[in-house]
CSV table of C-alpha atoms in Angstrom, one decimal:
chain,number,residue,atom,x,y,z
Q,1,MET,CA,-7.8,-30.9,35.9
Q,2,THR,CA,-6.1,-30.8,32.3
Q,3,GLU,CA,-3.5,-28.0,30.7
Q,4,GLN,CA,-4.5,-26.7,27.6
Q,5,THR,CA,-2.5,-24.6,25.4
Q,6,ASP,CA,-3.4,-22.0,23.0
Q,7,THR,CA,-1.0,-21.9,20.8
Q,8,GLN,CA,-1.8,-20.7,16.9
Q,9,ARG,CA,-0.3,-22.8,13.9
Q,10,TRP,CA,1.4,-21.2,11.0
Q,11,ILE,CA,3.2,-21.4,8.0
Q,12,VAL,CA,5.4,-18.9,6.3
Q,13,VAL,CA,5.1,-18.1,2.9
Q,14,GLY,CA,7.2,-16.2,0.9
Q,15,VAL,CA,5.4,-13.2,-1.7
Q,16,ASP,CA,7.2,-11.4,-4.4
Q,17,GLY,CA,4.3,-11.9,-6.9
Q,18,SER,CA,6.2,-13.7,-9.3
Q,19,PRO,CA,4.3,-17.1,-10.6
Q,20,SER,CA,6.4,-19.0,-8.2
Q,21,SER,CA,5.2,-17.3,-5.7
Q,22,VAL,CA,1.6,-17.4,-5.7
Q,23,ASP,CA,1.5,-21.0,-6.3
Q,24,ALA,CA,3.5,-21.0,-3.5
Q,25,LEU,CA,1.2,-19.3,-1.3
Q,26,ARG,CA,-1.3,-21.4,-2.8
Q,27,TRP,CA,0.1,-24.5,-1.6
Q,28,ALA,CA,0.7,-22.8,1.8
Q,29,VAL,CA,-3.1,-22.3,2.3
Q,30,ASP,CA,-3.8,-25.5,1.1
Q,31,GLN,CA,-1.6,-26.8,3.8
Q,32,ALA,CA,-3.2,-25.1,6.7
Q,33,ARG,CA,-6.7,-25.8,6.0
Q,34,ALA,CA,-4.9,-29.2,6.5
Q,35,ARG,CA,-3.1,-28.4,9.0
Q,36,GLY,CA,-5.3,-26.4,11.0
Q,37,ALA,CA,-2.6,-23.0,10.7
Q,38,VAL,CA,-3.3,-19.5,9.6
Q,39,VAL,CA,-1.3,-18.3,6.7
Q,40,GLU,CA,1.5,-16.0,7.4
Q,41,ALA,CA,1.8,-13.8,4.0
Q,42,VAL,CA,4.6,-11.7,4.1
Q,43,THR,CA,6.6,-9.4,1.4
Q,44,ALA,CA,9.9,-7.1,1.9
Q,45,TRP,CA,10.2,-4.6,0.5
Q,46,GLN,CA,14.6,-1.9,0.8
Q,47,HIS,CA,14.7,1.5,-0.9
Q,48,PRO,CA,16.6,1.0,-3.8
Q,49,VAL,CA,20.4,1.4,-2.7
Q,50,ALA,CA,24.0,1.5,-5.1
Q,51,THR,CA,27.4,2.5,-4.6
Q,52,GLY,CA,28.7,5.4,-7.1
Q,53,TRP,CA,26.0,7.1,-9.0
Q,54,PRO,CA,22.2,7.9,-7.7
Q,55,VAL,CA,19.7,6.3,-7.8
Q,56,PRO,CA,16.5,7.9,-9.4
Q,57,VAL,CA,13.8,7.2,-7.1
Q,58,VAL,CA,9.8,9.0,-8.3
Q,59,ALA,CA,8.6,11.3,-6.3
Q,60,TYR,CA,5.9,9.7,-5.9
Q,61,GLU,CA,6.4,6.1,-5.9
Q,62,ASN,CA,5.9,4.5,-2.5
Q,63,PRO,CA,7.2,0.7,-2.0
Q,64,ALA,CA,5.6,-0.4,0.8
Q,65,ASP,CA,2.7,0.7,-0.5
Q,66,SER,CA,3.6,-0.8,-4.3
Q,67,ALA,CA,4.7,-4.4,-1.9
Q,68,ARG,CA,0.8,-3.6,-0.4
Q,69,ASN,CA,-0.2,-3.7,-4.4
Q,70,VAL,CA,1.8,-6.6,-5.3
Q,71,LEU,CA,1.0,-8.8,-1.7
Q,72,ASP,CA,-2.8,-8.3,-2.5
Q,73,GLU,CA,-3.0,-9.7,-6.3
Q,74,ALA,CA,-1.0,-11.6,-4.7
Q,75,VAL,CA,-3.7,-13.2,-2.1
Q,76,ALA,CA,-6.2,-12.7,-4.4
Q,77,GLU,CA,-5.3,-14.8,-6.7
Q,78,ALA,CA,-4.1,-18.1,-4.7
Q,79,ALA,CA,-7.4,-17.8,-2.0
Q,80,ASP,CA,-10.8,-17.4,-2.1
Q,81,ALA,CA,-12.0,-15.0,-0.3
Q,82,GLU,CA,-13.3,-18.0,2.4
Q,83,CYS,CA,-9.9,-18.8,2.7
Q,84,ARG,CA,-8.4,-15.0,2.4
Q,85,GLY,CA,-9.7,-14.5,6.2
Q,86,GLY,CA,-7.5,-16.8,7.4
Q,87,ILE,CA,-4.4,-15.4,5.6
Q,88,ARG,CA,-2.3,-12.3,7.7
Q,89,ALA,CA,-0.5,-10.5,4.4
Q,90,ARG,CA,2.4,-8.7,6.6
Q,91,VAL,CA,4.9,-6.2,4.3
Q,92,VAL,CA,7.4,-5.4,5.9
Q,93,GLU,CA,11.1,-3.3,5.0
Q,94,GLY,CA,14.2,-5.2,4.9
Q,95,GLY,CA,15.7,-8.3,3.5
Q,96,ALA,CA,13.0,-10.7,2.3
Q,97,VAL,CA,16.2,-13.6,3.8
Q,98,SER,CA,15.9,-11.2,6.4
Q,99,CYS,CA,12.3,-10.5,6.7
Q,100,LEU,CA,11.2,-14.4,6.1
Q,101,LEU,CA,13.8,-16.1,8.4
Q,102,ASP,CA,12.3,-13.4,11.5
Q,103,ALA,CA,8.7,-14.3,10.7
Q,104,ALA,CA,10.5,-17.9,10.4
Q,105,ARG,CA,10.3,-18.4,14.5
Q,106,GLY,CA,8.0,-20.1,16.2
Q,107,ALA,CA,6.6,-21.1,12.7
Q,108,ASP,CA,6.0,-24.3,11.8
Q,109,LEU,CA,7.0,-24.5,8.0
Q,110,LEU,CA,8.2,-21.9,5.8
Q,111,VAL,CA,7.0,-22.0,2.4
Q,112,VAL,CA,8.9,-20.4,-0.9
Q,113,GLY,CA,8.9,-20.0,-4.7
Q,114,SER,CA,11.7,-21.6,-6.2
Q,115,ARG,CA,12.7,-19.0,-8.3
Q,116,GLY,CA,11.5,-15.1,-8.0
Q,117,HIS,CA,11.8,-11.5,-9.5
Q,118,GLY,CA,15.5,-11.8,-10.1
Q,119,GLY,CA,18.8,-13.4,-10.3
Q,120,PHE,CA,19.4,-16.6,-13.1
Q,121,THR,CA,16.3,-17.7,-15.8
Q,122,GLY,CA,17.7,-21.3,-16.2
Q,123,ALA,CA,18.7,-21.6,-11.9
Q,124,LEU,CA,16.8,-24.2,-10.0
Q,125,LEU,CA,16.9,-22.7,-6.9
Q,126,GLY,CA,17.0,-18.3,-6.3
Q,127,SER,CA,19.1,-17.5,-3.9
Q,128,VAL,CA,16.2,-16.8,-1.7
Q,129,GLY,CA,15.2,-19.8,-1.6
Q,130,GLN,CA,18.6,-20.9,-0.8
Q,131,HIS,CA,19.4,-19.1,2.1
Q,132,CYS,CA,16.3,-20.0,3.0
Q,133,VAL,CA,16.0,-23.2,3.0
Q,134,GLN,CA,20.3,-23.4,4.4
Q,135,HIS,CA,19.1,-21.2,7.6
Q,136,ALA,CA,15.7,-21.5,8.6
Q,137,PRO,CA,15.2,-21.9,12.1
Q,138,CYS,CA,11.6,-24.8,10.5
Q,139,PRO,CA,10.9,-27.0,7.2
Q,140,VAL,CA,11.3,-25.4,4.9
Q,141,VAL,CA,8.8,-26.9,1.7
Q,142,VAL,CA,10.2,-25.1,-2.1
Q,143,VAL,CA,7.4,-24.6,-4.9
Q,144,ARG,CA,8.1,-24.9,-8.3
Q,145,HIS,CA,6.2,-23.6,-10.5
Q,146,PRO,CA,5.1,-25.6,-13.6
Q,147,ASN,CA,7.1,-23.2,-16.6
Q,148,ASP,CA,10.0,-23.5,-14.0
């Protein structure tokens, strides 16, 4: 009798709505199809924090809902209707780095865009991508947007 392991393979991809992250999601979908894996698209959010002056937060704005909209739009842009069934879209509260590293435990790959919405425009790799490359518990793929 042979022992069968029914472990699901997955690829984690960080999505912040930037062109680079949409390209990373598109690449992850293609790679998952080739590997027989699923894609776990992760968007992280956190409440604005500041010291000194209070940060005004619009009463009707829900950051989790905004993050969900960003993720849904990226999935719609990056994958056709057939592929969307193989994407687990997750919105998590916390910093992008910690959320991605947590999600990547046990994953086949972690995929990030070369630059997101923050940082310096001339940077070759954003701070989130840099940290993930250095600390991820699995291989990391950095996808560059053609205009970067």
